[in-house]
Tab-separated table of C-alpha atoms in Angstrom:
chain	number	residue	atom	x	y	z
A	1	LYS	CA	37.317	107.962	-87.035
A	2	ALA	CA	38.143	110.508	-89.047
A	3	GLY	CA	40.381	110.353	-91.853
A	4	VAL	CA	43.793	112.309	-92.633
A	5	THR	CA	42.757	115.852	-93.460
A	6	GLN	CA	44.777	118.508	-95.033
A	7	THR	CA	44.387	122.757	-94.458
A	8	PRO	CA	43.853	124.714	-96.423
A	9	ARG	CA	43.079	123.358	-99.546
A	10	TYR	CA	43.600	125.440	-101.562
A	11	LEU	CA	46.404	128.302	-102.370
A	12	ILE	CA	47.665	130.890	-104.365
A	13	LYS	CA	51.306	132.733	-103.221
A	14	THR	CA	53.367	134.876	-105.397
A	15	ARG	CA	57.058	133.444	-106.428
A	16	GLY	CA	59.371	134.378	-103.789
A	17	GLN	CA	56.863	133.897	-101.174
A	18	GLN	CA	56.746	130.827	-98.924
A	19	VAL	CA	54.411	128.894	-97.874
A	20	THR	CA	53.039	125.521	-94.926
A	21	LEU	CA	50.595	122.961	-94.854
A	22	SER	CA	49.400	121.413	-92.204
A	23	CYS	CA	48.674	117.642	-92.431
A	24	SER	CA	46.902	115.733	-89.422
A	25	PRO	CA	46.832	112.352	-89.853
A	26	ILE	CA	44.527	109.793	-88.533
A	27	SER	CA	44.485	108.715	-85.280
A	28	GLY	CA	46.668	106.884	-83.693
A	29	HIS	CA	49.081	107.025	-86.848
A	30	ARG	CA	52.250	108.282	-86.543
A	31	SER	CA	54.250	108.042	-89.538
A	32	VAL	CA	53.665	111.480	-91.682
A	33	SER	CA	54.799	111.511	-95.964
A	34	TRP	CA	53.792	114.078	-97.994
A	35	TYR	CA	53.381	113.686	-101.869
A	36	GLN	CA	53.933	116.711	-104.719
A	37	GLN	CA	51.178	115.391	-107.981
A	38	THR	CA	52.370	117.427	-110.490
A	39	PRO	CA	51.060	116.704	-114.774
A	40	GLY	CA	54.349	116.359	-115.822
A	41	GLN	CA	56.822	115.041	-113.059
A	42	GLY	CA	53.173	112.870	-111.337
A	43	LEU	CA	53.099	111.756	-107.952
A	44	GLN	CA	56.831	112.087	-105.901
A	45	PHE	CA	57.990	111.778	-102.550
A	46	LEU	CA	58.860	114.614	-101.000
A	47	PHE	CA	59.536	113.367	-96.943
A	48	GLU	CA	58.724	111.491	-94.008
A	49	TYR	CA	57.840	111.923	-90.486
A	50	PHE	CA	57.496	108.462	-87.399
A	51	SER	CA	57.679	110.437	-83.662
A	52	GLU	CA	58.823	113.817	-85.055
A	53	THR	CA	61.877	112.500	-86.816
A	54	GLN	CA	62.542	112.555	-90.424
A	55	ARG	CA	62.918	109.065	-91.302
A	56	ASN	CA	63.204	109.150	-95.500
A	57	LYS	CA	63.530	112.371	-97.989
A	58	GLY	CA	62.784	112.314	-101.372
A	59	ASN	CA	64.963	114.661	-104.135
A	60	PHE	CA	64.000	118.321	-103.864
A	61	PRO	CA	65.728	121.455	-103.057
A	62	GLY	CA	66.016	122.407	-99.024
A	63	ARG	CA	63.852	125.043	-99.965
A	64	PHE	CA	60.873	122.226	-99.163
A	65	SER	CA	61.203	120.772	-95.170
A	66	GLY	CA	59.270	119.347	-93.169
A	67	ARG	CA	58.390	118.565	-89.712
A	68	GLN	CA	56.684	116.631	-87.033
A	69	PHE	CA	54.942	117.650	-83.600
A	70	SER	CA	55.021	115.254	-80.726
A	71	ASN	CA	50.573	115.101	-82.146
A	72	SER	CA	52.109	113.820	-85.275
A	73	ARG	CA	50.762	116.422	-86.770
A	74	SER	CA	52.665	117.475	-89.758
A	75	GLU	CA	53.803	121.128	-91.705
A	76	MET	CA	55.168	120.835	-94.522
A	77	ASN	CA	57.170	124.665	-95.174
A	78	VAL	CA	58.812	125.629	-99.115
A	79	SER	CA	60.569	128.818	-99.711
A	80	THR	CA	61.396	131.168	-101.977
A	81	LEU	CA	58.729	129.594	-104.006
A	82	GLU	CA	58.844	128.954	-107.662
A	83	LEU	CA	56.918	128.418	-110.174
A	84	GLY	CA	57.360	125.258	-110.873
A	85	ASP	CA	56.295	124.204	-107.011
A	86	SER	CA	52.552	124.784	-108.506
A	87	ALA	CA	51.142	121.751	-107.427
A	88	LEU	CA	48.719	119.284	-105.783
A	89	TYR	CA	50.747	118.256	-102.351
A	90	LEU	CA	48.936	115.162	-100.733
A	91	CYS	CA	49.951	114.052	-97.468
A	92	ALA	CA	49.455	110.394	-96.286
A	93	SER	CA	49.257	108.446	-92.689
A	94	SER	CA	50.259	104.545	-91.649
A	95	SER	CA	49.794	102.843	-88.779
A	96	VAL	CA	53.500	102.330	-88.565
A	97	PRO	CA	55.653	102.052	-86.717
A	98	GLY	CA	57.308	98.730	-87.215
A	99	ARG	CA	54.763	97.612	-89.962
A	100	GLU	CA	56.239	98.072	-93.565
A	101	GLY	CA	54.133	98.039	-96.354
A	102	ALA	CA	51.143	99.404	-94.413
A	103	PRO	CA	49.281	101.033	-96.533
A	104	LEU	CA	49.469	105.009	-97.025
A	105	HIS	CA	45.644	106.990	-95.774
A	106	PHE	CA	45.869	110.106	-97.752
A	107	GLY	CA	44.166	113.721	-97.085
A	108	ASN	CA	42.724	115.296	-100.667
A	109	GLY	CA	45.621	117.749	-100.551
A	110	THR	CA	46.285	121.283	-100.584
A	111	ARG	CA	46.008	122.447	-103.908
A	112	LEU	CA	49.324	125.175	-104.072
A	113	THR	CA	49.562	128.115	-107.217
A	114	VAL	CA	52.592	130.140	-107.176
A	115	THR	CA	51.927	133.615	-109.793
B	1	ALA	CA	66.438	102.882	-109.212
B	2	GLN	CA	63.418	101.724	-109.197
B	3	THR	CA	60.287	103.193	-111.737
B	4	VAL	CA	57.233	102.136	-111.955
B	5	THR	CA	55.670	101.726	-115.986
B	6	GLN	CA	51.534	102.443	-116.635
B	7	SER	CA	51.325	101.582	-120.317
B	8	GLN	CA	47.576	102.371	-120.681
B	9	PRO	CA	47.272	106.120	-120.449
B	10	GLU	CA	43.297	105.674	-120.744
B	11	MET	CA	40.883	103.316	-121.044
B	12	SER	CA	37.599	102.356	-120.945
B	13	VAL	CA	34.732	99.793	-120.144
B	14	GLN	CA	31.416	99.729	-120.456
B	15	GLU	CA	29.475	99.853	-117.081
B	16	ALA	CA	28.517	95.790	-116.297
B	17	GLU	CA	31.723	94.644	-117.852
B	18	THR	CA	35.291	94.011	-116.441
B	19	VAL	CA	38.982	96.131	-116.973
B	20	THR	CA	42.172	95.305	-116.487
B	21	LEU	CA	44.706	97.706	-116.211
B	22	SER	CA	47.971	96.708	-116.617
B	23	CYS	CA	51.440	97.459	-113.962
B	24	THR	CA	54.814	96.895	-115.327
B	25	TYR	CA	58.039	97.352	-111.879
B	26	ASP	CA	61.108	96.894	-111.441
B	27	THR	CA	63.416	96.381	-108.652
B	28	SER	CA	66.405	94.278	-107.726
B	29	GLU	CA	64.135	94.049	-104.022
B	30	SER	CA	63.281	90.819	-103.476
B	31	ASP	CA	60.893	91.639	-100.658
B	32	TYR	CA	58.556	94.063	-101.282
B	33	TYR	CA	54.526	95.337	-101.996
B	34	LEU	CA	52.423	97.015	-104.254
B	35	PHE	CA	49.397	99.096	-104.030
B	36	TRP	CA	46.660	100.150	-106.702
B	37	TYR	CA	45.619	103.383	-105.730
B	38	LYS	CA	42.859	105.585	-106.675
B	39	GLN	CA	42.000	109.181	-107.525
B	40	PRO	CA	38.731	110.485	-108.326
B	41	PRO	CA	37.929	113.936	-109.313
B	42	SER	CA	37.843	114.373	-105.405
B	43	ARG	CA	41.131	114.481	-105.562
B	44	GLN	CA	41.632	111.906	-102.158
B	45	MET	CA	44.379	108.574	-103.515
B	46	ILE	CA	41.567	106.026	-102.212
B	47	LEU	CA	43.330	102.434	-101.370
B	48	VAL	CA	41.673	99.625	-104.301
B	49	ILE	CA	44.369	96.485	-102.971
B	50	ARG	CA	47.466	96.091	-102.180
B	51	GLN	CA	50.102	92.488	-102.373
B	52	GLU	CA	53.342	90.897	-100.244
B	53	ALA	CA	55.227	90.368	-102.869
B	54	TYR	CA	56.271	86.963	-101.251
B	55	LYS	CA	52.020	85.627	-101.487
B	56	GLN	CA	51.984	83.860	-104.237
B	57	GLN	CA	48.095	84.751	-103.614
B	58	ASN	CA	47.064	86.722	-106.406
B	59	ALA	CA	45.088	89.123	-103.544
B	60	THR	CA	41.723	90.010	-104.235
B	61	GLU	CA	38.676	93.086	-102.448
B	62	ASN	CA	34.780	92.811	-103.795
B	63	ARG	CA	35.612	93.348	-107.148
B	64	PHE	CA	38.935	94.441	-107.498
B	65	SER	CA	41.764	91.319	-107.993
B	66	VAL	CA	45.414	91.418	-109.444
B	67	ASN	CA	47.365	88.788	-111.532
B	68	PHE	CA	50.397	89.502	-109.527
B	69	GLN	CA	53.336	87.835	-111.955
B	70	LYS	CA	56.919	88.139	-109.717
B	71	ALA	CA	59.063	86.583	-111.919
B	72	ALA	CA	57.837	88.879	-114.937
B	73	LYS	CA	57.600	91.737	-112.138
B	74	SER	CA	54.227	92.071	-113.439
B	75	PHE	CA	51.252	93.415	-111.788
B	76	SER	CA	47.729	94.356	-113.683
B	77	LEU	CA	44.146	94.970	-111.953
B	78	LYS	CA	40.733	92.989	-112.415
B	79	ILE	CA	38.011	95.061	-112.403
B	80	SER	CA	34.813	93.302	-112.965
B	81	ASP	CA	31.336	94.176	-113.288
B	82	SER	CA	32.712	97.781	-113.504
B	83	GLN	CA	30.273	101.344	-111.960
B	84	LEU	CA	30.081	104.101	-112.509
B	85	GLY	CA	31.895	105.383	-109.318
B	86	ASP	CA	34.698	103.229	-110.890
B	87	ALA	CA	35.593	106.446	-113.279
B	88	ALA	CA	38.988	107.952	-111.242
B	89	MET	CA	42.447	107.809	-112.113
B	90	TYR	CA	44.739	104.709	-110.530
B	91	PHE	CA	47.937	104.614	-109.913
B	92	CYS	CA	50.405	101.602	-109.925
B	93	ALA	CA	52.665	101.541	-106.263
B	94	TYR	CA	55.447	100.072	-104.749
B	95	VAL	CA	57.564	99.667	-101.419
B	96	THR	CA	59.844	98.290	-99.881
B	97	SER	CA	59.533	99.900	-96.726
B	98	GLY	CA	58.826	102.965	-95.013
B	99	SER	CA	56.460	104.747	-96.813
B	100	ARG	CA	58.224	106.415	-100.251
B	101	LEU	CA	56.027	104.881	-102.655
B	102	THR	CA	56.538	104.993	-105.777
B	103	PHE	CA	54.007	105.475	-108.466
B	104	GLY	CA	53.142	104.423	-111.615
B	105	GLU	CA	51.731	108.155	-113.515
B	106	GLY	CA	48.647	106.256	-113.871
B	107	THR	CA	46.152	105.238	-116.041
B	108	GLN	CA	42.179	107.263	-116.172
B	109	LEU	CA	39.721	104.802	-116.468
B	110	THR	CA	36.063	105.895	-118.357
B	111	VAL	CA	33.278	103.536	-116.989
B	112	ASN	CA	31.003	104.639	-119.513
B	113	PRO	CA	26.510	104.022	-118.816
């Protein structure tokens, strides 16, 4: 079974631009969540999608948004990029529905650098 | 607020020896799940072990085991017979429902040959 796939692996953008990151979950997994990882703030939850609906959202500004498609693939978008958005963005999928505490399976992440 | 604390930013161990990584958490919930994840230089977070709070028995997974003390809100990870491939950043994490994990700051484990 293929793992969680994130594209692209690396991205360099300029302040003020917007960016879209993609995540394909493990086949059969319907829950996708996103995390931001920085040296200063560590790992922080961005949002979670299940069956195309946002289930949960972390404490991030409205510039951070996401969506999930009918095939469970997910995208996250960051508009008006700031230098502080430079981070590793991790996507994870799980075999929910209904099974709380199901382990997350992570992708290799997208390294975003904002200059 | 739910918090997870890993008090050891760095740890080192000799190959074949045993090492214990510490984790404490704070929650008012009675039903929750705890995890240890490792993140090698490849950046991918890999599940090491999972513990359900309602289970008193400590989880084990081959060379990895936990010491779960619910009253003390402590969840330490023991790695036995350490191998070079165990070198990574280890994160303790907590969740009550869904996929909203709260992670600790991480412990960088070095395995010396």
